[in-house]
Every structure is written in structure tokens, then in C-alpha cells.
mmCIF file of C-alpha atoms in Angstrom:
data_model
loop_
_atom_site.group_PDB
_atom_site.id
_atom_site.type_symbol
_atom_site.label_atom_id
_atom_site.label_comp_id
_atom_site.label_asym_id
_atom_site.label_seq_id
_atom_site.Cartn_x
_atom_site.Cartn_y
_atom_site.Cartn_z
ATOM 1 C CA UNK V 79 -7.463 -10.601 -9.172
ATOM 2 C CA UNK V 80 -4.437 -8.837 -10.543
ATOM 3 C CA UNK V 81 -1.706 -7.937 -7.444
ATOM 4 C CA UNK V 82 0.667 -5.003 -7.598
ATOM 5 C CA UNK V 83 3.669 -4.828 -5.491
ATOM 6 C CA UNK V 84 4.665 -1.346 -4.219
ATOM 7 C CA UNK V 85 8.108 -0.319 -2.235
ATOM 8 C CA UNK V 86 7.400 1.909 0.555
ATOM 9 C CA UNK V 87 9.928 4.080 3.046
ATOM 10 C CA UNK V 88 9.517 4.625 6.676
ATOM 11 C CA UNK V 89 7.358 1.288 7.440
ATOM 12 C CA UNK V 90 8.789 -0.332 10.612
ATOM 13 C CA UNK V 91 6.992 -1.680 13.037
ATOM 14 C CA UNK V 92 3.520 -3.710 13.704
ATOM 15 C CA UNK V 93 1.625 -0.229 13.762
ATOM 16 C CA UNK V 94 3.072 0.779 10.401
ATOM 17 C CA UNK V 95 1.435 -2.535 9.064
ATOM 18 C CA UNK V 96 -1.857 -2.322 10.208
ATOM 19 C CA UNK V 97 -2.109 1.467 9.501
ATOM 20 C CA UNK V 98 -1.177 1.126 5.617
ATOM 21 C CA UNK V 99 -3.385 -1.968 5.801
ATOM 22 C CA UNK V 100 -6.595 -0.252 6.955
ATOM 23 C CA UNK V 101 -6.207 3.072 4.586
ATOM 24 C CA UNK V 102 -5.259 0.876 1.522
ATOM 25 C CA UNK V 103 -7.648 -1.355 2.276
ATOM 26 C CA UNK V 104 -10.527 1.178 2.263
ATOM 27 C CA UNK V 105 -10.130 2.114 -1.315
ATOM 28 C CA UNK V 106 -12.994 0.766 -3.740
ATOM 29 C CA UNK V 107 -11.573 -2.102 -5.790
ATOM 30 C CA UNK V 108 -8.779 -3.403 -2.908
ATOM 31 C CA UNK V 109 -9.783 -7.054 -1.880
ATOM 32 C CA UNK V 110 -6.636 -7.371 0.191
ATOM 33 C CA UNK V 111 -3.323 -5.934 1.318
ATOM 34 C CA UNK V 112 -0.225 -7.224 2.487
ATOM 35 C CA UNK V 113 2.439 -5.277 4.196
ATOM 36 C CA UNK V 114 6.139 -6.917 4.207
ATOM 37 C CA UNK V 115 8.097 -4.629 7.005
ATOM 38 C CA UNK V 116 11.223 -6.467 6.328
ATOM 39 C CA UNK V 117 11.315 -6.177 2.510
ATOM 40 C CA UNK V 118 9.594 -2.411 2.870
ATOM 41 C CA UNK V 119 6.888 -4.082 0.124
ATOM 42 C CA UNK V 120 3.394 -3.504 0.280
ATOM 43 C CA UNK V 121 1.099 -5.934 -2.327
ATOM 44 C CA UNK V 122 -2.172 -4.539 -3.390
ATOM 45 C CA UNK V 123 -4.950 -7.048 -4.597
ATOM 46 C CA UNK V 124 -7.277 -5.354 -6.275
ATOM 47 C CA UNK V 125 -10.655 -6.197 -8.907
ATOM 48 C CA UNK V 126 -8.505 -3.742 -11.742
ATOM 49 C CA UNK V 127 -5.623 -1.668 -12.224
ATOM 50 C CA UNK V 128 -4.744 0.050 -9.073
ATOM 51 C CA UNK V 129 -4.402 4.093 -9.523
ATOM 52 C CA UNK V 130 -0.852 4.659 -8.400
ATOM 53 C CA UNK V 131 -1.580 8.242 -7.654
ATOM 54 C CA UNK V 132 -4.438 7.142 -5.408
ATOM 55 C CA UNK V 133 -2.264 4.390 -3.478
ATOM 56 C CA UNK V 134 0.535 6.748 -3.363
ATOM 57 C CA UNK V 135 -2.093 9.640 -1.723
ATOM 58 C CA UNK V 136 -2.950 7.759 0.936
ATOM 59 C CA UNK V 137 0.076 6.149 1.621
ATOM 60 C CA UNK V 138 1.527 9.664 1.850
ATOM 61 C CA UNK V 139 -1.440 10.976 4.353
ATOM 62 C CA UNK V 140 -0.915 8.047 6.241
ATOM 63 C CA UNK V 141 2.857 9.273 7.004
ATOM 64 C CA UNK V 142 5.051 6.765 5.082
ATOM 65 C CA UNK V 143 6.207 7.596 0.850
ATOM 66 C CA UNK V 144 5.585 5.207 -1.709
ATOM 67 C CA UNK V 145 8.554 5.091 -3.702
ATOM 68 C CA UNK V 146 7.256 2.919 -6.919
ATOM 69 C CA UNK V 147 6.499 0.145 -7.892
ATOM 70 C CA UNK V 148 8.846 -3.201 -7.370
#
């Protein structure tokens, strides 16, 4: 399964990590989410190429900003 890493700004704590893991993990086709607070990266494992627009939308709705792929 392919993994795609995104840069996300605004993450600073365990709550941020839990929130993003939950909202991204609920998307269709997503099988795993790893949040690295230190680097500001979120890695999404999915069955197919993820839709960056959909990922950015749920990240934004959660109060963070997806700034691009790494």
C-alpha cells in the first residue's frame, strides 16, 4: 500500500495527533495515519493514491493547515 507524507502546520500536542489520526483515518481507502509532531509531517497509508484536496479539507476543518506533500 502506498504511503504519502504531507507537511501540516499548527500541530503541537497529543490532542493534535489524535484529532488528525481520527479525521484522516475515517476517509475511504485510508488504512493508516502516522503523525510526527516533531517534523510536522503526517503520513497517510492508503489503498490508492490519496486525493490531496480531500485530505487538505479534513485537515483544515480540524483546525490545521496542510502545506503540501513532502
